[in-house]
mmCIF file of C-alpha atoms in Angstrom:
data_model
loop_
_atom_site.group_PDB
_atom_site.id
_atom_site.type_symbol
_atom_site.label_atom_id
_atom_site.label_comp_id
_atom_site.label_asym_id
_atom_site.label_seq_id
_atom_site.Cartn_x
_atom_site.Cartn_y
_atom_site.Cartn_z
ATOM 1 C CA MET F 1020 0.000 0.000 0.000
ATOM 2 C CA SER F 1021 1.062 3.606 -0.483
ATOM 3 C CA TRP F 1022 0.165 4.688 3.042
ATOM 4 C CA ARG F 1023 1.003 3.598 6.569
ATOM 5 C CA VAL F 1024 -0.022 4.309 10.156
ATOM 6 C CA GLN F 1025 2.507 6.012 12.406
ATOM 7 C CA ASN F 1026 1.624 5.527 16.078
ATOM 8 C CA HIS F 1027 3.363 7.871 18.504
ATOM 9 C CA SER F 1028 0.609 8.411 21.069
ATOM 10 C CA GLU F 1029 1.896 8.661 24.624
ATOM 11 C CA SER F 1030 -0.606 6.119 26.023
ATOM 12 C CA SER F 1031 -3.810 4.330 25.151
ATOM 13 C CA PRO F 1032 -6.416 6.598 23.537
ATOM 14 C CA LYS F 1033 -9.225 8.029 25.663
ATOM 15 C CA VAL F 1034 -11.854 8.487 22.967
ATOM 16 C CA LEU F 1035 -10.747 6.270 20.102
ATOM 17 C CA GLU F 1036 -10.493 2.490 20.297
ATOM 18 C CA GLY F 1037 -7.049 2.657 18.721
ATOM 19 C CA ASN F 1038 -4.652 4.905 16.843
ATOM 20 C CA ASP F 1039 -5.405 3.536 13.394
ATOM 21 C CA LEU F 1040 -7.605 4.165 10.367
ATOM 22 C CA GLN F 1041 -10.214 1.585 11.354
ATOM 23 C CA SER F 1042 -10.674 3.214 14.761
ATOM 24 C CA LEU F 1043 -10.945 6.598 13.067
ATOM 25 C CA ALA F 1044 -13.699 5.357 10.760
ATOM 26 C CA LYS F 1045 -15.613 3.820 13.664
ATOM 27 C CA TYR F 1046 -15.417 7.084 15.607
ATOM 28 C CA MET F 1047 -16.571 9.122 12.588
ATOM 29 C CA LYS F 1048 -19.662 6.902 12.325
ATOM 30 C CA SER F 1049 -20.492 7.289 16.017
ATOM 31 C CA ASP F 1050 -22.844 9.784 17.646
ATOM 32 C CA SER F 1051 -19.818 11.338 19.368
ATOM 33 C CA CYS F 1052 -18.471 12.743 16.097
ATOM 34 C CA ARG F 1053 -20.739 15.461 14.744
ATOM 35 C CA ASN F 1054 -18.390 18.371 14.001
ATOM 36 C CA ILE F 1055 -15.238 17.772 11.960
ATOM 37 C CA CYS F 1056 -12.751 20.579 11.354
ATOM 38 C CA LEU F 1057 -10.105 20.413 8.644
ATOM 39 C CA MET F 1058 -6.749 22.118 8.132
ATOM 40 C CA LEU F 1059 -5.509 21.910 4.537
ATOM 41 C CA GLY F 1060 -2.198 22.641 2.853
ATOM 42 C CA ALA F 1061 -0.691 22.307 -0.616
ATOM 43 C CA GLY F 1062 -0.541 18.516 -0.420
ATOM 44 C CA VAL F 1063 -4.273 18.217 -1.074
ATOM 45 C CA SER F 1064 -3.847 19.945 -4.462
ATOM 46 C CA THR F 1065 -0.627 18.472 -5.854
ATOM 47 C CA SER F 1066 -2.382 15.558 -7.552
ATOM 48 C CA ALA F 1067 -4.330 18.158 -9.539
ATOM 49 C CA GLY F 1068 -1.011 19.169 -11.109
ATOM 50 C CA ILE F 1069 -0.621 22.455 -9.233
ATOM 51 C CA PRO F 1070 3.042 23.105 -8.386
ATOM 52 C CA ASP F 1071 3.983 23.836 -4.809
ATOM 53 C CA PHE F 1072 6.104 26.858 -4.001
ATOM 54 C CA ARG F 1073 8.938 25.819 -1.735
ATOM 55 C CA SER F 1074 10.006 22.209 -2.332
ATOM 56 C CA PRO F 1075 13.822 22.290 -2.715
ATOM 57 C CA GLY F 1076 14.811 21.997 -6.359
ATOM 58 C CA THR F 1077 11.300 21.358 -7.645
ATOM 59 C CA GLY F 1078 9.138 24.108 -6.154
ATOM 60 C CA LEU F 1079 8.027 27.223 -7.971
ATOM 61 C CA TYR F 1080 10.486 29.449 -6.113
ATOM 62 C CA SER F 1081 13.421 27.271 -7.131
ATOM 63 C CA ASN F 1082 12.386 27.683 -10.753
ATOM 64 C CA LEU F 1083 11.750 31.426 -10.429
ATOM 65 C CA ALA F 1084 15.197 31.944 -8.904
ATOM 66 C CA ARG F 1085 16.803 31.886 -12.373
ATOM 67 C CA LEU F 1086 14.695 34.808 -13.571
ATOM 68 C CA ASN F 1087 15.419 38.524 -13.372
ATOM 69 C CA LEU F 1088 13.534 39.090 -10.119
ATOM 70 C CA PRO F 1089 14.843 40.752 -6.944
ATOM 71 C CA CYS F 1090 13.989 37.385 -5.378
ATOM 72 C CA PRO F 1091 11.417 34.707 -6.266
ATOM 73 C CA GLU F 1092 9.051 35.925 -3.538
ATOM 74 C CA ALA F 1093 8.884 39.351 -5.232
ATOM 75 C CA VAL F 1094 6.003 38.015 -7.332
ATOM 76 C CA PHE F 1095 3.893 38.221 -4.143
ATOM 77 C CA GLU F 1096 5.306 41.522 -2.832
ATOM 78 C CA MET F 1097 3.057 44.588 -3.067
ATOM 79 C CA ASP F 1098 5.689 47.192 -3.991
ATOM 80 C CA PHE F 1099 6.996 44.988 -6.775
ATOM 81 C CA PHE F 1100 3.445 44.300 -7.964
ATOM 82 C CA ARG F 1101 2.658 48.025 -8.146
ATOM 83 C CA SER F 1102 5.764 48.654 -10.223
ATOM 84 C CA ASN F 1103 5.578 45.542 -12.378
ATOM 85 C CA PRO F 1104 2.392 43.413 -12.227
ATOM 86 C CA VAL F 1105 3.287 41.369 -15.315
ATOM 87 C CA PRO F 1106 5.175 38.536 -13.523
ATOM 88 C CA PHE F 1107 2.324 38.014 -11.043
ATOM 89 C CA TYR F 1108 -0.327 37.891 -13.739
ATOM 90 C CA THR F 1109 1.788 35.589 -15.871
ATOM 91 C CA LEU F 1110 1.974 33.257 -12.883
ATOM 92 C CA ALA F 1111 -1.735 33.767 -12.146
ATOM 93 C CA LYS F 1112 -2.649 32.601 -15.640
ATOM 94 C CA GLU F 1113 -0.784 29.336 -15.136
ATOM 95 C CA ILE F 1114 -2.203 28.540 -11.696
ATOM 96 C CA TYR F 1115 -5.674 30.003 -12.270
ATOM 97 C CA PRO F 1116 -8.271 27.714 -10.637
ATOM 98 C CA SER F 1117 -10.370 27.153 -13.761
ATOM 99 C CA ARG F 1118 -7.435 25.275 -15.301
ATOM 100 C CA TYR F 1119 -7.467 22.578 -12.623
ATOM 101 C CA ARG F 1120 -9.816 19.889 -11.450
ATOM 102 C CA PRO F 1121 -10.425 19.321 -7.734
ATOM 103 C CA THR F 1122 -8.730 16.247 -6.338
ATOM 104 C CA LEU F 1123 -10.251 13.213 -4.677
ATOM 105 C CA THR F 1124 -9.386 14.812 -1.344
ATOM 106 C CA HIS F 1125 -11.442 17.894 -2.219
ATOM 107 C CA SER F 1126 -14.360 15.601 -3.058
ATOM 108 C CA PHE F 1127 -13.905 13.928 0.339
ATOM 109 C CA ILE F 1128 -14.534 17.318 1.938
ATOM 110 C CA LYS F 1129 -17.768 17.596 -0.038
ATOM 111 C CA VAL F 1130 -18.778 14.114 1.166
ATOM 112 C CA LEU F 1131 -18.176 15.182 4.772
ATOM 113 C CA HIS F 1132 -20.470 18.141 4.188
ATOM 114 C CA SER F 1133 -23.123 15.939 2.570
ATOM 115 C CA HIS F 1134 -23.161 13.793 5.707
ATOM 116 C CA GLY F 1135 -23.593 16.876 7.895
ATOM 117 C CA LEU F 1136 -20.198 16.401 9.534
ATOM 118 C CA LEU F 1137 -18.178 19.337 8.190
ATOM 119 C CA HIS F 1138 -17.916 22.149 10.711
ATOM 120 C CA THR F 1139 -15.151 24.283 9.167
ATOM 121 C CA CYS F 1140 -12.533 23.792 6.469
ATOM 122 C CA PHE F 1141 -9.473 25.962 7.140
ATOM 123 C CA THR F 1142 -7.219 26.085 4.082
ATOM 124 C CA GLN F 1143 -3.883 27.711 3.334
ATOM 125 C CA ASN F 1144 -4.386 27.210 -0.391
ATOM 126 C CA ILE F 1145 -5.312 30.003 -2.786
ATOM 127 C CA ASP F 1146 -6.610 27.711 -5.544
ATOM 128 C CA THR F 1147 -10.328 27.655 -4.528
ATOM 129 C CA LEU F 1148 -10.543 23.931 -5.350
ATOM 130 C CA GLU F 1149 -12.626 23.354 -2.223
ATOM 131 C CA ARG F 1150 -15.318 25.619 -3.665
ATOM 132 C CA ARG F 1151 -15.013 24.017 -7.093
ATOM 133 C CA ALA F 1152 -15.596 20.621 -5.481
ATOM 134 C CA GLY F 1153 -18.937 21.887 -4.183
ATOM 135 C CA VAL F 1154 -18.043 22.754 -0.588
ATOM 136 C CA PRO F 1155 -20.223 25.723 0.479
ATOM 137 C CA GLU F 1156 -18.405 29.033 0.815
ATOM 138 C CA GLU F 1157 -19.614 29.524 4.378
ATOM 139 C CA LYS F 1158 -17.811 26.337 5.450
ATOM 140 C CA ILE F 1159 -14.441 27.475 4.057
ATOM 141 C CA ILE F 1160 -11.909 29.747 5.765
ATOM 142 C CA GLU F 1161 -9.221 30.745 3.244
ATOM 143 C CA ALA F 1162 -6.521 31.787 5.694
ATOM 144 C CA HIS F 1163 -4.263 33.298 3.048
ATOM 145 C CA GLY F 1164 -6.940 34.556 0.700
ATOM 146 C CA SER F 1165 -7.658 33.131 -2.738
ATOM 147 C CA PHE F 1166 -8.598 33.795 -6.340
ATOM 148 C CA ALA F 1167 -12.289 33.773 -5.351
ATOM 149 C CA THR F 1168 -12.625 37.568 -5.163
ATOM 150 C CA GLN F 1169 -10.606 40.611 -6.187
ATOM 151 C CA LYS F 1170 -10.502 44.384 -5.817
ATOM 152 C CA CYS F 1171 -8.631 47.531 -6.815
ATOM 153 C CA ILE F 1172 -5.484 48.045 -4.737
ATOM 154 C CA ASP F 1173 -6.122 51.805 -4.683
ATOM 155 C CA CYS F 1174 -9.836 52.595 -4.304
ATOM 156 C CA LYS F 1175 -10.719 49.073 -3.024
ATOM 157 C CA ASP F 1176 -13.678 48.707 -5.399
ATOM 158 C CA PRO F 1177 -14.540 45.040 -6.064
ATOM 159 C CA TYR F 1178 -13.974 43.750 -9.575
ATOM 160 C CA ASP F 1179 -16.179 41.392 -11.574
ATOM 161 C CA ASP F 1180 -15.250 37.687 -11.463
ATOM 162 C CA ALA F 1181 -15.845 37.038 -15.151
ATOM 163 C CA LYS F 1182 -13.872 40.117 -16.193
ATOM 164 C CA ILE F 1183 -10.765 39.250 -14.214
ATOM 165 C CA GLU F 1184 -10.848 35.659 -15.429
ATOM 166 C CA LYS F 1185 -11.075 36.853 -19.022
ATOM 167 C CA ALA F 1186 -8.221 39.319 -18.502
ATOM 168 C CA ILE F 1187 -5.958 36.774 -16.828
ATOM 169 C CA LEU F 1188 -6.554 34.033 -19.387
ATOM 170 C CA ASN F 1189 -6.003 36.565 -22.207
ATOM 171 C CA SER F 1190 -2.684 37.669 -20.656
ATOM 172 C CA GLU F 1191 -4.036 41.140 -19.892
ATOM 173 C CA ILE F 1192 -3.567 43.293 -16.782
ATOM 174 C CA PRO F 1193 -6.976 44.035 -15.192
ATOM 175 C CA ARG F 1194 -7.546 47.664 -14.243
ATOM 176 C CA CYS F 1195 -10.199 49.248 -12.043
ATOM 177 C CA GLU F 1196 -13.105 50.659 -14.024
ATOM 178 C CA ARG F 1197 -13.460 53.474 -11.513
ATOM 179 C CA CYS F 1198 -9.906 54.767 -10.925
ATOM 180 C CA LYS F 1199 -7.816 52.722 -13.388
ATOM 181 C CA GLY F 1200 -5.758 51.310 -10.529
ATOM 182 C CA LEU F 1201 -4.378 47.789 -10.603
ATOM 183 C CA VAL F 1202 -6.775 45.004 -9.667
ATOM 184 C CA LYS F 1203 -5.414 42.189 -7.491
ATOM 185 C CA PRO F 1204 -7.041 38.923 -6.415
ATOM 186 C CA ASN F 1205 -7.633 38.854 -2.663
ATOM 187 C CA ILE F 1206 -4.556 36.720 -2.083
ATOM 188 C CA VAL F 1207 -2.568 37.740 0.985
ATOM 189 C CA PHE F 1208 0.679 39.284 -0.221
ATOM 190 C CA PHE F 1209 3.700 39.579 2.048
ATOM 191 C CA GLY F 1210 3.083 42.252 4.664
ATOM 192 C CA GLU F 1211 -0.705 42.205 4.314
ATOM 193 C CA ALA F 1212 -2.989 41.208 7.166
ATOM 194 C CA LEU F 1213 -4.659 37.812 7.102
ATOM 195 C CA PRO F 1214 -8.458 37.868 6.793
ATOM 196 C CA LYS F 1215 -10.281 38.803 9.995
ATOM 197 C CA ARG F 1216 -12.558 35.810 9.500
ATOM 198 C CA PHE F 1217 -9.606 33.446 9.934
ATOM 199 C CA TYR F 1218 -8.638 34.906 13.296
ATOM 200 C CA GLN F 1219 -12.213 35.027 14.527
ATOM 201 C CA SER F 1220 -12.992 31.453 13.451
ATOM 202 C CA ALA F 1221 -9.747 30.055 14.852
ATOM 203 C CA LEU F 1222 -10.329 31.818 18.158
ATOM 204 C CA SER F 1223 -13.903 30.552 18.332
ATOM 205 C CA LEU F 1224 -12.770 27.006 17.578
ATOM 206 C CA GLU F 1225 -10.431 27.054 20.565
ATOM 207 C CA LEU F 1226 -12.622 28.890 23.043
ATOM 208 C CA GLU F 1227 -15.915 27.207 22.156
ATOM 209 C CA GLY F 1228 -14.456 23.717 21.738
ATOM 210 C CA ASP F 1229 -16.702 23.030 18.754
ATOM 211 C CA ALA F 1230 -14.577 20.323 17.129
ATOM 212 C CA ASP F 1231 -15.204 16.627 17.748
ATOM 213 C CA LEU F 1232 -12.386 15.766 15.332
ATOM 214 C CA LEU F 1233 -9.543 17.710 13.699
ATOM 215 C CA ILE F 1234 -8.072 16.388 10.442
ATOM 216 C CA VAL F 1235 -4.849 18.010 9.195
ATOM 217 C CA MET F 1236 -4.003 17.216 5.570
ATOM 218 C CA GLY F 1237 -1.165 18.005 3.188
ATOM 219 C CA THR F 1238 0.638 20.745 5.102
ATOM 220 C CA SER F 1239 4.127 21.185 6.512
ATOM 221 C CA LEU F 1240 2.752 23.001 9.593
ATOM 222 C CA THR F 1241 5.717 25.376 9.585
ATOM 223 C CA VAL F 1242 4.170 28.831 9.325
ATOM 224 C CA ASN F 1243 2.041 30.501 11.965
ATOM 225 C CA PRO F 1244 -0.551 31.514 12.951
ATOM 226 C CA PHE F 1245 -2.162 28.794 10.805
ATOM 227 C CA ALA F 1246 0.126 25.998 12.012
ATOM 228 C CA SER F 1247 -0.414 26.772 15.694
ATOM 229 C CA MET F 1248 -4.108 25.882 15.428
ATOM 230 C CA ALA F 1249 -3.258 22.180 15.406
ATOM 231 C CA ASP F 1250 -1.678 22.364 18.867
ATOM 232 C CA ARG F 1251 -4.220 24.740 20.339
ATOM 233 C CA VAL F 1252 -7.323 22.734 19.502
ATOM 234 C CA LYS F 1253 -7.907 20.689 22.651
ATOM 235 C CA GLY F 1254 -10.220 17.950 23.809
ATOM 236 C CA CYS F 1255 -10.760 16.050 20.559
ATOM 237 C CA PRO F 1256 -8.971 13.407 18.485
ATOM 238 C CA ARG F 1257 -6.561 14.739 15.855
ATOM 239 C CA VAL F 1258 -5.516 13.094 12.601
ATOM 240 C CA LEU F 1259 -2.520 13.939 10.418
ATOM 241 C CA ILE F 1260 -2.731 12.809 6.789
ATOM 242 C CA ASN F 1261 0.515 13.733 5.082
ATOM 243 C CA LEU F 1262 3.484 12.417 3.108
ATOM 244 C CA ASN F 1263 5.785 13.125 6.049
ATOM 245 C CA GLU F 1264 5.327 13.342 9.778
ATOM 246 C CA VAL F 1265 5.100 16.994 10.837
ATOM 247 C CA GLY F 1266 3.959 18.903 13.877
ATOM 248 C CA ASN F 1267 3.435 17.406 17.317
ATOM 249 C CA PHE F 1268 0.933 14.551 17.079
ATOM 250 C CA HIS F 1269 1.697 12.657 20.283
ATOM 251 C CA ARG F 1270 -1.528 12.936 22.232
ATOM 252 C CA GLN F 1271 -3.493 9.879 23.309
ATOM 253 C CA ASP F 1272 -6.136 10.336 20.614
ATOM 254 C CA ASP F 1273 -3.818 11.322 17.773
ATOM 255 C CA ILE F 1274 -3.545 9.307 14.562
ATOM 256 C CA VAL F 1275 -0.789 9.777 11.966
ATOM 257 C CA LEU F 1276 -1.466 8.341 8.496
ATOM 258 C CA LEU F 1277 1.510 8.765 6.176
ATOM 259 C CA GLY F 1278 1.022 8.683 2.413
ATOM 260 C CA LYS F 1279 -0.692 10.559 -0.389
ATOM 261 C CA CYS F 1280 -3.852 12.339 0.695
ATOM 262 C CA ASP F 1281 -5.949 10.902 -2.141
ATOM 263 C CA ASP F 1282 -4.903 7.337 -1.324
ATOM 264 C CA ILE F 1283 -5.651 7.676 2.366
ATOM 265 C CA VAL F 1284 -9.046 9.359 1.992
ATOM 266 C CA ARG F 1285 -10.099 6.608 -0.423
ATOM 267 C CA ARG F 1286 -9.127 3.986 2.126
ATOM 268 C CA LEU F 1287 -10.964 5.905 4.848
ATOM 269 C CA CYS F 1288 -14.100 6.228 2.723
ATOM 270 C CA ARG F 1289 -13.961 2.500 2.035
ATOM 271 C CA GLU F 1290 -13.972 1.858 5.791
ATOM 272 C CA LEU F 1291 -16.875 4.286 6.179
ATOM 273 C CA GLY F 1292 -18.867 2.765 3.325
ATOM 274 C CA TRP F 1293 -18.604 6.022 1.371
ATOM 275 C CA GLU F 1294 -16.319 4.998 -1.487
ATOM 276 C CA GLU F 1295 -18.998 4.983 -4.193
ATOM 277 C CA GLU F 1296 -20.232 8.375 -3.004
ATOM 278 C CA LEU F 1297 -16.668 9.683 -3.091
ATOM 279 C CA ASP F 1298 -16.241 8.533 -6.686
ATOM 280 C CA ARG F 1299 -19.557 10.096 -7.713
ATOM 281 C CA GLU F 1300 -18.596 13.422 -6.201
ATOM 282 C CA TRP F 1301 -15.222 13.363 -7.925
ATOM 283 C CA GLU F 1302 -16.723 12.415 -11.281
ATOM 284 C CA ALA F 1303 -19.043 15.416 -10.939
ATOM 285 C CA THR F 1304 -15.991 17.717 -10.920
ATOM 286 C CA ALA F 1305 -14.939 16.674 -14.434
ATOM 287 C CA ASP F 1306 -16.916 19.529 -15.996
ATOM 288 C CA ASN F 1307 -15.223 22.114 -13.759
ATOM 289 C CA VAL F 1308 -12.158 22.455 -15.999
ATOM 290 C CA LYS F 1309 -12.360 24.993 -18.810
ATOM 291 C CA THR F 1310 -12.789 23.201 -22.139
ATOM 292 C CA GLU F 1311 -10.192 25.399 -23.807
ATOM 293 C CA ASP F 1312 -7.559 24.191 -21.358
ATOM 294 C CA LYS F 1313 -5.584 21.210 -22.529
ATOM 295 C CA PRO F 1314 -6.181 18.180 -20.286
ATOM 296 C CA PRO F 1315 -3.222 16.260 -18.865
ATOM 297 C CA ALA F 1316 -1.634 13.806 -21.253
ATOM 298 C CA PRO F 1317 -2.785 10.212 -20.627
ATOM 299 C CA GLY F 1318 -0.503 8.191 -18.402
ATOM 300 C CA LYS F 1319 1.335 11.154 -16.907
ATOM 301 C CA ASN F 1320 1.516 11.260 -13.135
ATOM 302 C CA ALA F 1321 1.242 14.340 -10.946
ATOM 303 C CA GLU F 1322 5.017 14.802 -10.727
ATOM 304 C CA GLU F 1323 5.370 14.852 -14.522
ATOM 305 C CA ARG F 1324 2.456 17.256 -14.920
ATOM 306 C CA ILE F 1325 3.867 19.556 -12.242
ATOM 307 C CA SER F 1326 7.283 19.536 -13.917
ATOM 308 C CA GLU F 1327 5.673 20.615 -17.175
ATOM 309 C CA GLU F 1328 3.644 23.299 -15.392
ATOM 310 C CA LEU F 1329 6.769 24.690 -13.733
ATOM 311 C CA GLU F 1330 8.636 24.896 -17.024
ATOM 312 C CA ARG F 1331 5.712 26.645 -18.697
ATOM 313 C CA ILE F 1332 5.279 29.067 -15.782
ATOM 314 C CA THR F 1333 8.924 30.084 -15.551
ATOM 315 C CA LYS F 1334 9.212 30.415 -19.320
ATOM 316 C CA GLY F 1335 6.123 32.628 -19.399
ATOM 317 C CA ILE F 1336 7.389 34.872 -16.607
ATOM 318 C CA GLU F 1337 10.821 35.065 -18.217
ATOM 319 C CA GLU F 1338 9.204 36.266 -21.442
ATOM 320 C CA SER F 1339 6.974 38.708 -19.567
ATOM 321 C CA LEU F 1340 9.979 40.245 -17.842
ATOM 322 C CA ALA F 1341 11.615 40.799 -21.200
ATOM 323 C CA ILE F 1342 8.715 42.936 -22.407
ATOM 324 C CA SER F 1343 7.693 44.634 -19.152
ATOM 325 C CA GLU F 1344 8.838 48.050 -18.034
ATOM 326 C CA GLY F 1345 11.355 46.920 -15.450
ATOM 327 C CA VAL F 1346 11.496 46.227 -11.745
ATOM 328 C CA PRO F 1347 11.558 48.440 -8.645
ATOM 329 C CA GLU F 1348 14.892 49.964 -7.748
ATOM 330 C CA SER F 1349 14.644 48.632 -4.208
ATOM 331 C CA SER F 1350 14.401 44.901 -3.659
ATOM 332 C CA PRO F 1351 11.649 43.589 -1.394
ATOM 333 C CA ASP F 1352 12.301 41.806 1.853
ATOM 334 C CA CYS F 1353 12.890 38.245 0.734
ATOM 335 C CA ASP F 1354 13.402 36.715 4.159
ATOM 336 C CA LYS F 1355 10.003 35.026 4.206
ATOM 337 C CA GLU F 1356 8.741 31.479 4.142
ATOM 338 C CA GLU F 1357 6.328 29.917 1.685
ATOM 339 C CA THR F 1358 4.946 26.425 1.230
ATOM 340 C CA GLY F 1359 2.829 24.976 -1.537
ATOM 341 C CA THR F 1360 0.031 27.080 -2.898
ATOM 342 C CA GLU F 1361 -0.254 28.216 0.693
ATOM 343 C CA ARG F 1362 -0.205 32.009 1.102
ATOM 344 C CA LYS F 1363 0.872 33.416 4.443
ATOM 345 C CA ASP F 1364 2.270 36.282 6.468
ATOM 346 C CA LYS F 1365 5.780 36.216 7.834
ATOM 347 C CA PRO F 1366 5.832 33.463 10.486
ATOM 348 C CA HIS F 1367 6.014 34.066 14.197
ATOM 349 C CA SER F 1368 6.754 31.649 17.002
ATOM 350 C CA PRO F 1369 3.727 30.755 19.135
ATOM 351 C CA GLU F 1370 5.743 29.034 21.876
ATOM 352 C CA LYS F 1371 3.479 28.916 24.980
ATOM 353 C CA GLU F 1372 1.261 31.807 23.878
ATOM 354 C CA GLU F 1373 -2.427 31.131 24.516
ATOM 355 C CA LEU F 1374 -4.630 31.186 21.431
ATOM 356 C CA GLY F 1375 -7.141 33.476 23.127
ATOM 357 C CA VAL F 1376 -4.424 36.039 23.875
ATOM 358 C CA GLY F 1377 -2.423 35.629 20.684
ATOM 359 C CA LEU F 1378 -5.269 35.613 18.200
ATOM 360 C CA GLY F 1379 -7.221 38.199 20.159
ATOM 361 C CA LYS F 1380 -4.258 40.552 19.832
ATOM 362 C CA GLU F 1381 -3.873 39.725 16.136
ATOM 363 C CA ILE F 1382 -7.572 40.392 15.505
ATOM 364 C CA GLN F 1383 -7.126 43.882 16.929
ATOM 365 C CA GLU F 1384 -3.986 44.442 14.855
ATOM 366 C CA SER F 1385 -5.719 43.076 11.780
ATOM 367 C CA GLN F 1386 -8.704 45.371 12.256
ATOM 368 C CA SER F 1387 -6.503 48.454 12.535
ATOM 369 C CA ALA F 1388 -4.071 47.437 9.802
ATOM 370 C CA SER F 1389 -6.577 46.224 7.261
ATOM 371 C CA ASP F 1390 -9.439 48.720 7.386
ATOM 372 C CA GLY F 1391 -11.187 48.329 4.067
ATOM 373 C CA LYS F 1392 -9.053 45.325 3.122
ATOM 374 C CA LEU F 1393 -9.680 41.616 3.517
#
């Protein structure tokens, strides 16, 4: 099999019968499990062919490093964007959500919702594939923003969804119809505040204790405040589904399932008796990809598709830089971390900081720093 159970719990579980997939499925079918919260990272989208950002040697930043940028992260830096939006929009065209089909893992989220079990889906990803899989918007917290909405960076007027999609796919720079300022998707750029809704929902999750189960999927859990949620959610079983063991999953009711997200959720749905429903939901996403976009070549795996995407992206940005008007004289601060299609602020260390204090403070800072923003 392509997945395995990693058991590091400190003692016998209190709630679960065991620290394995079968015990997880039994708990999910019980009356004790009514509210499931999810934390998602780039690993849930890689099988769709979307490149991640930070994998050494293969991530998007590694490929952008050879281009004439102050640093690869400059593509997501506001001052650079104001001076030269062409690289960002060249990248945006290649990773635009309509070009990609939701993965089996995204369809699993929809199945959870259909069974009335999904409380909240927190995602670091900007690709909106949760929405495209049919998960209701009100269930999704896009911690680092997404391509779902956009606005003028100057007057803050919202911009039409269809118009920005047309502009991006036609390699055009969208401009505000009111003030002619640059339009930017509501993706959190470096230095921008995270959405207030993320802080408020994360704080509520901790203080109210709403979760009966927390499932963490496809994330490195390296950048806060998103990553700190996993440790601060108390009183419920936690599950890590990931290629590698990350974070601190050593509690009595923790389960670590190592492998590809799609493989593990299929196995879990089989245990739950949901496999046929999972397949139906995923088949329903086939029409979500724009017909003008070329489908993946038969027989190519995700790694091959991602490699091709990276080459096309970097080539496109290289060409765009050759015809654009130049770059800012001052280089942006490039000492930031980035993982997958996960957008985030500069990380901070949570250490022993209480979520109620830490996030409460950040909500206040966010409200003062982002008046009229996300």
